[in-house]
Amino acid sequence: MSREYTRTIVKIIFCTVVVFVFAIYTHVSQTDPIPGQIKVGATYMTMNSEFYRHLHNEIQRYSDSEGQILYTRDAEMSEEKQSKQIDEFIEKRVNVIVINPVKSDSEQIVEALSRAKNFGIRVIAVDSQLNNIKVDTSIVSDNYHAGILIAKDLMKRTSNAHILLLTHKDALSANQRITGFLDTIKSEEHYQITSERETVGQTEYAMTTVGDALSEGLQFDAIVALNDRAAIGALAAIKELKVTSKKLIYGIDGSPDMKHLLATTDEVTGTVAQFPSHMGRKVSETIDLLVKKEEVEELYTIPVQFVDKNNIIQFDINGWQ
């Protein structure tokens, strides 16, 4: 199978998923709000992610049980689109905005959220924190520790490594993961970073990026990706180019696809499980506290867990944890 053919198939699947998800998640009940009814606006950097869909399902379940109106938007990795969605929430006079920011330090997004705060709208950042603005609370995985867990496992498996990092510079959560990894290996001279490549955390981008790195002749024997989607894209590139040398591949998420690979193949090395169900429930609890005008903590951190062949049996490989 040619590289170009494989990329074309990936693009078709990607576009189909985006259209399908957009159709689902832009749907909102057309029933007019009841006076006094709580309204929540949720915007995610992308809904082309099972993680965010699973997280959102918990919020939707809570919202439905409380008789709230929940407006859900997909920013499709666009700062401009996300800032406009925030302005739309302001027009709808929502009580709370839940935001998974496209870019943690985006001026457009920060300015839009500042306008929302001026209207008394409460703000929850989820899965990634924001810079340059104080929100009511942030609910995130322990991203720094996730990077530490990968570094420790890598050092247990091999006494030296040339490492390719796959990053998403605009996401603070992704940067924290990479920082945790780098801080853990920085005093170990036998572990060297060969290259850092931007992937925006997407499978298709990672496949192209790693394919290009391999074609350039870049030498590496370990791949540390900011998330499972990028790790799986890296694996796709390796398989497409028929690379035979063994490479350790790490992701972060604990996605069903990555867990299935861990359980059934030797193609990937490990992942760090996040718990989107727990995160979604914590968002729901915090919405409840905010609308009741009760105090919330500035930061809620959800623990993470390393997963490899040794403990994969403890996890449901067909769903999220």
Short mmCIF file of C-alpha atoms in Angstrom, two decimals:
data_model
loop_
_atom_site.label_atom_id
_atom_site.label_comp_id
_atom_site.label_asym_id
_atom_site.label_seq_id
_atom_site.Cartn_x
_atom_site.Cartn_y
_atom_site.Cartn_z
CA MET A 1 0.00 0.00 0.00
CA SER A 2 1.52 3.36 -1.04
CA ARG A 3 2.14 6.12 1.45
CA GLU A 4 -0.03 8.56 -0.53
CA TYR A 5 -2.92 6.07 -0.65
CA THR A 6 -2.73 5.54 3.11
CA ARG A 7 -2.74 9.28 3.75
CA THR A 8 -5.75 9.71 1.48
CA ILE A 9 -7.68 7.05 3.41
CA VAL A 10 -6.75 8.71 6.73
CA LYS A 11 -7.92 12.09 5.41
CA ILE A 12 -11.26 10.65 4.26
CA ILE A 13 -11.85 9.03 7.65
CA PHE A 14 -10.83 12.24 9.44
CA CYS A 15 -13.23 14.41 7.42
CA THR A 16 -16.10 11.95 7.85
CA VAL A 17 -15.64 11.88 11.62
CA VAL A 18 -15.47 15.68 11.83
CA VAL A 19 -18.71 16.13 9.86
CA PHE A 20 -20.50 13.46 11.90
CA VAL A 21 -19.34 14.86 15.22
CA PHE A 22 -20.19 18.43 14.22
CA ALA A 23 -23.72 17.37 13.33
CA ILE A 24 -24.18 15.71 16.72
CA TYR A 25 -22.59 18.29 18.96
CA THR A 26 -24.02 21.46 17.47
CA HIS A 27 -27.52 20.15 18.10
CA VAL A 28 -29.37 21.83 20.98
CA SER A 29 -32.99 21.58 21.97
CA GLN A 30 -34.99 24.33 20.31
CA THR A 31 -37.30 24.62 23.29
CA ASP A 32 -37.34 28.18 24.62
CA PRO A 33 -35.58 28.50 27.99
CA ILE A 34 -37.82 28.53 31.03
CA PRO A 35 -37.37 31.69 33.14
CA GLY A 36 -34.66 30.99 35.69
CA GLN A 37 -33.45 27.87 33.87
CA ILE A 38 -29.70 27.34 34.17
CA LYS A 39 -27.81 27.57 30.88
CA VAL A 40 -24.31 26.21 30.29
CA GLY A 41 -22.09 26.74 27.25
CA ALA A 42 -19.35 24.19 26.52
CA THR A 43 -16.70 24.67 23.84
CA TYR A 44 -13.92 22.18 23.08
CA MET A 45 -10.78 22.62 20.99
CA THR A 46 -12.00 19.69 18.89
CA MET A 47 -14.74 17.10 19.09
CA ASN A 48 -12.69 14.89 16.78
CA SER A 49 -11.58 13.14 19.94
CA GLU A 50 -13.23 10.31 21.83
CA PHE A 51 -11.73 11.73 25.02
CA TYR A 52 -13.69 14.99 24.78
CA ARG A 53 -16.85 13.26 23.64
CA HIS A 54 -16.67 10.90 26.61
CA LEU A 55 -15.95 13.75 29.01
CA HIS A 56 -18.82 15.75 27.55
CA ASN A 57 -21.26 12.85 27.89
CA GLU A 58 -20.90 13.10 31.69
CA ILE A 59 -21.69 16.82 31.59
CA GLN A 60 -24.65 16.20 29.28
CA ARG A 61 -25.98 13.52 31.62
CA TYR A 62 -25.77 15.89 34.57
CA SER A 63 -27.29 18.79 32.63
CA ASP A 64 -30.23 16.67 31.49
CA SER A 65 -30.86 15.39 35.02
CA GLU A 66 -30.91 18.97 36.34
CA GLY A 67 -33.18 20.30 33.60
CA GLN A 68 -30.50 22.66 32.34
CA ILE A 69 -29.88 23.85 28.79
CA LEU A 70 -26.44 22.84 27.50
CA TYR A 71 -25.05 24.51 24.39
CA THR A 72 -22.13 22.54 22.94
CA ARG A 73 -19.66 23.79 20.35
CA ASP A 74 -16.67 22.40 18.47
CA ALA A 75 -13.95 25.01 17.90
CA GLU A 76 -12.23 22.80 15.30
CA MET A 77 -8.79 23.93 16.52
CA SER A 78 -9.58 27.57 15.66
CA GLU A 79 -8.93 30.38 18.15
CA GLU A 80 -11.17 32.70 16.17
CA LYS A 81 -14.03 30.21 16.10
CA GLN A 82 -13.75 29.53 19.82
CA SER A 83 -13.76 33.24 20.69
CA LYS A 84 -16.91 33.69 18.59
CA GLN A 85 -18.51 30.74 20.36
CA ILE A 86 -17.81 32.42 23.70
CA ASP A 87 -19.47 35.60 22.41
CA GLU A 88 -22.45 33.49 21.36
CA PHE A 89 -22.68 32.11 24.89
CA ILE A 90 -22.64 35.69 26.21
CA GLU A 91 -25.55 36.57 23.90
CA LYS A 92 -27.45 33.56 25.23
CA ARG A 93 -26.71 34.75 28.78
CA VAL A 94 -25.39 31.41 29.96
CA ASN A 95 -24.61 31.02 33.65
CA VAL A 96 -21.42 29.00 33.17
CA ILE A 97 -18.93 28.50 30.34
CA VAL A 98 -16.94 25.26 30.20
CA ILE A 99 -13.93 25.71 27.94
CA ASN A 100 -11.25 23.38 26.68
CA PRO A 101 -9.04 26.07 25.10
CA VAL A 102 -7.65 25.77 21.60
CA LYS A 103 -4.64 27.79 22.72
CA SER A 104 -3.80 28.44 26.35
CA ASP A 105 -2.45 31.96 25.80
CA SER A 106 -4.70 33.06 22.92
CA GLU A 107 -5.44 36.80 23.10
CA GLN A 108 -8.74 36.31 21.25
CA ILE A 109 -9.94 33.65 23.65
CA VAL A 110 -8.78 35.53 26.75
CA GLU A 111 -10.50 38.73 25.57
CA ALA A 112 -13.75 36.84 24.88
CA LEU A 113 -13.64 35.22 28.32
CA SER A 114 -12.98 38.62 29.90
CA ARG A 115 -16.16 39.89 28.25
CA ALA A 116 -18.03 36.89 29.63
CA LYS A 117 -16.71 37.52 33.14
CA ASN A 118 -17.86 41.15 32.88
CA PHE A 119 -21.39 39.79 32.46
CA GLY A 120 -21.01 37.68 35.59
CA ILE A 121 -20.61 34.41 33.70
CA ARG A 122 -18.58 31.82 35.60
CA VAL A 123 -15.79 30.01 33.74
CA ILE A 124 -14.43 26.47 34.07
CA ALA A 125 -11.31 25.44 32.12
CA VAL A 126 -11.17 21.71 31.51
CA ASP A 127 -8.29 19.41 30.49
CA SER A 128 -6.00 22.39 29.88
CA GLN A 129 -5.43 25.58 31.83
CA LEU A 130 -5.45 29.15 30.54
CA ASN A 131 -2.73 31.76 30.80
CA ASN A 132 -3.27 35.50 31.31
CA ILE A 133 -6.75 35.24 32.80
CA LYS A 134 -8.13 34.07 36.13
CA VAL A 135 -11.00 31.64 35.69
CA ASP A 136 -13.18 30.29 38.48
CA THR A 137 -11.54 26.88 38.37
CA SER A 138 -9.47 24.54 36.21
CA ILE A 139 -10.06 20.79 36.11
CA VAL A 140 -7.16 18.85 34.63
CA SER A 141 -5.32 15.56 34.71
CA ASP A 142 -1.99 15.45 36.52
CA ASN A 143 -0.21 16.15 33.25
CA TYR A 144 3.24 16.78 34.69
CA HIS A 145 3.15 13.44 36.51
CA ALA A 146 2.12 11.72 33.27
CA GLY A 147 5.41 12.81 31.73
CA ILE A 148 7.31 11.57 34.77
CA LEU A 149 5.68 8.14 34.53
CA ILE A 150 6.72 7.75 30.89
CA ALA A 151 10.30 8.83 31.62
CA LYS A 152 10.61 6.35 34.49
CA ASP A 153 9.31 3.48 32.37
CA LEU A 154 11.62 4.37 29.49
CA MET A 155 14.64 4.37 31.81
CA LYS A 156 13.62 0.98 33.20
CA ARG A 157 13.41 -0.53 29.72
CA THR A 158 16.62 0.77 28.21
CA SER A 159 19.93 2.18 29.46
CA ASN A 160 20.07 4.77 26.67
CA ALA A 161 17.78 6.25 24.04
CA HIS A 162 17.56 8.75 21.20
CA ILE A 163 14.10 10.24 21.58
CA LEU A 164 11.68 11.89 19.16
CA LEU A 165 9.18 14.13 20.97
CA LEU A 166 5.77 14.76 19.40
CA THR A 167 4.29 17.98 20.78
CA HIS A 168 1.36 20.39 20.74
CA LYS A 169 2.87 23.72 21.74
CA ASP A 170 -0.41 25.64 21.98
CA ALA A 171 -1.85 23.36 24.68
CA LEU A 172 -0.58 23.97 28.20
CA SER A 173 -1.56 20.44 29.24
CA ALA A 174 0.59 18.97 26.46
CA ASN A 175 3.52 21.17 27.43
CA GLN A 176 3.21 20.07 31.06
CA ARG A 177 3.43 16.42 29.99
CA ILE A 178 6.55 17.02 27.93
CA THR A 179 8.08 19.12 30.73
CA GLY A 180 7.49 16.33 33.25
CA PHE A 181 9.27 13.93 30.91
CA LEU A 182 12.20 16.26 30.21
CA ASP A 183 12.69 17.20 33.86
CA THR A 184 12.97 13.52 34.75
CA ILE A 185 15.61 12.63 32.16
CA LYS A 186 17.59 15.91 32.10
CA SER A 187 20.30 14.68 34.46
CA GLU A 188 20.65 11.39 32.57
CA GLU A 189 23.18 11.93 29.77
CA HIS A 190 22.38 8.64 28.04
CA TYR A 191 18.88 9.82 27.13
CA GLN A 192 19.03 12.38 24.33
CA ILE A 193 16.28 14.31 22.53
CA THR A 194 16.92 13.85 18.82
CA SER A 195 14.13 16.15 17.68
CA GLU A 196 10.87 17.80 18.72
CA ARG A 197 8.11 17.84 16.11
CA GLU A 198 4.75 19.65 16.26
CA THR A 199 1.70 17.44 15.65
CA VAL A 200 -1.18 19.45 17.25
CA GLY A 201 -2.05 16.13 18.87
CA GLN A 202 -3.73 14.75 15.75
CA THR A 203 -3.16 11.35 14.15
CA GLU A 204 -2.94 12.56 10.57
CA TYR A 205 -0.43 15.31 11.41
CA ALA A 206 1.68 12.91 13.46
CA MET A 207 1.70 10.34 10.68
CA THR A 208 2.98 12.93 8.21
CA THR A 209 5.48 14.42 10.66
CA VAL A 210 7.02 11.11 11.69
CA GLY A 211 7.01 9.91 8.09
CA ASP A 212 8.97 13.01 7.10
CA ALA A 213 11.41 12.50 9.98
CA LEU A 214 12.05 8.92 8.90
CA SER A 215 12.46 9.95 5.26
CA GLU A 216 14.99 12.59 6.34
CA GLY A 217 17.04 9.85 7.96
CA LEU A 218 16.48 11.07 11.53
CA GLN A 219 17.81 8.48 13.96
CA PHE A 220 15.71 7.66 17.02
CA ASP A 221 14.68 4.56 18.93
CA ALA A 222 11.94 5.99 21.17
CA ILE A 223 8.91 8.16 20.48
CA VAL A 224 7.26 10.11 23.29
CA ALA A 225 3.97 11.62 22.14
CA LEU A 226 1.84 14.16 23.98
CA ASN A 227 -1.22 11.92 23.46
CA ASP A 228 -2.34 8.58 22.09
CA ARG A 229 -3.59 10.05 18.82
CA ALA A 230 -0.10 11.30 17.97
CA ALA A 231 1.45 8.01 19.10
CA ILE A 232 -0.88 6.06 16.82
CA GLY A 233 -0.05 8.40 13.93
CA ALA A 234 3.64 7.72 14.56
CA LEU A 235 3.00 3.97 14.48
CA ALA A 236 1.10 4.34 11.19
CA ALA A 237 4.10 6.11 9.62
CA ILE A 238 6.50 3.43 10.86
CA LYS A 239 4.34 0.65 9.43
CA GLU A 240 3.76 2.47 6.16
CA LEU A 241 7.49 2.93 5.57
CA LYS A 242 8.13 -0.66 6.67
CA VAL A 243 10.64 0.34 9.33
CA THR A 244 12.01 -2.83 10.90
CA SER A 245 14.13 -1.43 13.74
CA LYS A 246 12.37 -1.63 17.11
CA LYS A 247 11.10 1.67 18.49
CA LEU A 248 9.54 2.29 21.88
CA ILE A 249 6.29 4.23 21.43
CA TYR A 250 4.57 6.06 24.29
CA GLY A 251 1.32 7.99 24.36
CA ILE A 252 -0.87 9.64 26.97
CA ASP A 253 -4.66 9.20 27.31
CA GLY A 254 -5.42 5.53 27.82
CA SER A 255 -7.65 5.58 24.75
CA PRO A 256 -9.45 2.41 23.63
CA ASP A 257 -7.33 2.26 20.44
CA MET A 258 -4.05 2.49 22.35
CA LYS A 259 -5.16 -0.02 24.97
CA HIS A 260 -6.22 -2.44 22.24
CA LEU A 261 -2.76 -2.18 20.67
CA LEU A 262 -1.14 -2.81 24.05
CA ALA A 263 -3.33 -5.85 24.66
CA THR A 264 -2.99 -7.45 21.25
CA THR A 265 0.37 -6.39 19.77
CA ASP A 266 3.95 -5.47 20.62
CA GLU A 267 3.80 -2.35 18.44
CA VAL A 268 3.41 0.21 21.24
CA THR A 269 5.07 0.39 24.64
CA GLY A 270 2.81 2.23 27.05
CA THR A 271 0.35 5.00 27.72
CA VAL A 272 -0.75 7.02 30.72
CA ALA A 273 -4.44 6.69 31.40
CA GLN A 274 -6.53 9.78 31.94
CA PHE A 275 -10.02 9.45 33.40
CA PRO A 276 -12.45 11.55 31.33
CA SER A 277 -15.49 10.15 33.15
CA HIS A 278 -14.08 11.37 36.46
CA MET A 279 -13.16 14.70 34.88
CA GLY A 280 -16.65 15.14 33.44
CA ARG A 281 -18.24 14.36 36.79
CA LYS A 282 -15.97 16.87 38.51
CA VAL A 283 -16.99 19.52 35.94
CA SER A 284 -20.64 18.72 36.66
CA GLU A 285 -20.14 18.99 40.42
CA THR A 286 -18.37 22.31 39.95
CA ILE A 287 -21.13 23.71 37.73
CA ASP A 288 -23.55 22.86 40.52
CA LEU A 289 -21.41 24.69 43.10
CA LEU A 290 -20.98 27.75 40.88
CA VAL A 291 -24.68 28.19 40.10
CA LYS A 292 -25.37 27.90 43.84
CA LYS A 293 -22.72 30.61 44.39
CA GLU A 294 -20.68 28.30 46.59
CA GLU A 295 -16.89 28.35 46.75
CA VAL A 296 -14.77 26.15 44.48
CA GLU A 297 -11.05 25.41 44.45
CA GLU A 298 -8.86 27.13 41.88
CA LEU A 299 -7.51 23.81 40.62
CA TYR A 300 -8.75 20.23 40.68
CA THR A 301 -6.18 17.65 39.60
CA ILE A 302 -7.30 14.20 38.45
CA PRO A 303 -4.73 11.40 39.07
CA VAL A 304 -3.30 9.42 36.14
CA GLN A 305 -2.01 5.85 35.84
CA PHE A 306 0.67 4.22 33.68
CA VAL A 307 -0.56 1.37 31.48
CA ASP A 308 1.44 -1.30 29.67
CA LYS A 309 1.22 -5.02 29.02
CA ASN A 310 1.81 -5.76 32.69
CA ASN A 311 -1.45 -4.18 33.86
CA ILE A 312 -3.58 -3.81 30.73
CA ILE A 313 -5.86 -6.56 32.05
CA GLN A 314 -7.06 -4.09 34.70
CA PHE A 315 -8.55 -1.83 32.03
CA ASP A 316 -11.49 -2.03 29.66
CA ILE A 317 -9.83 -1.96 26.24
CA ASN A 318 -13.12 -1.22 24.50
CA GLY A 319 -13.94 1.98 26.36
CA TRP A 320 -12.66 4.84 28.45
CA GLN A 321 -11.97 4.73 32.16
#
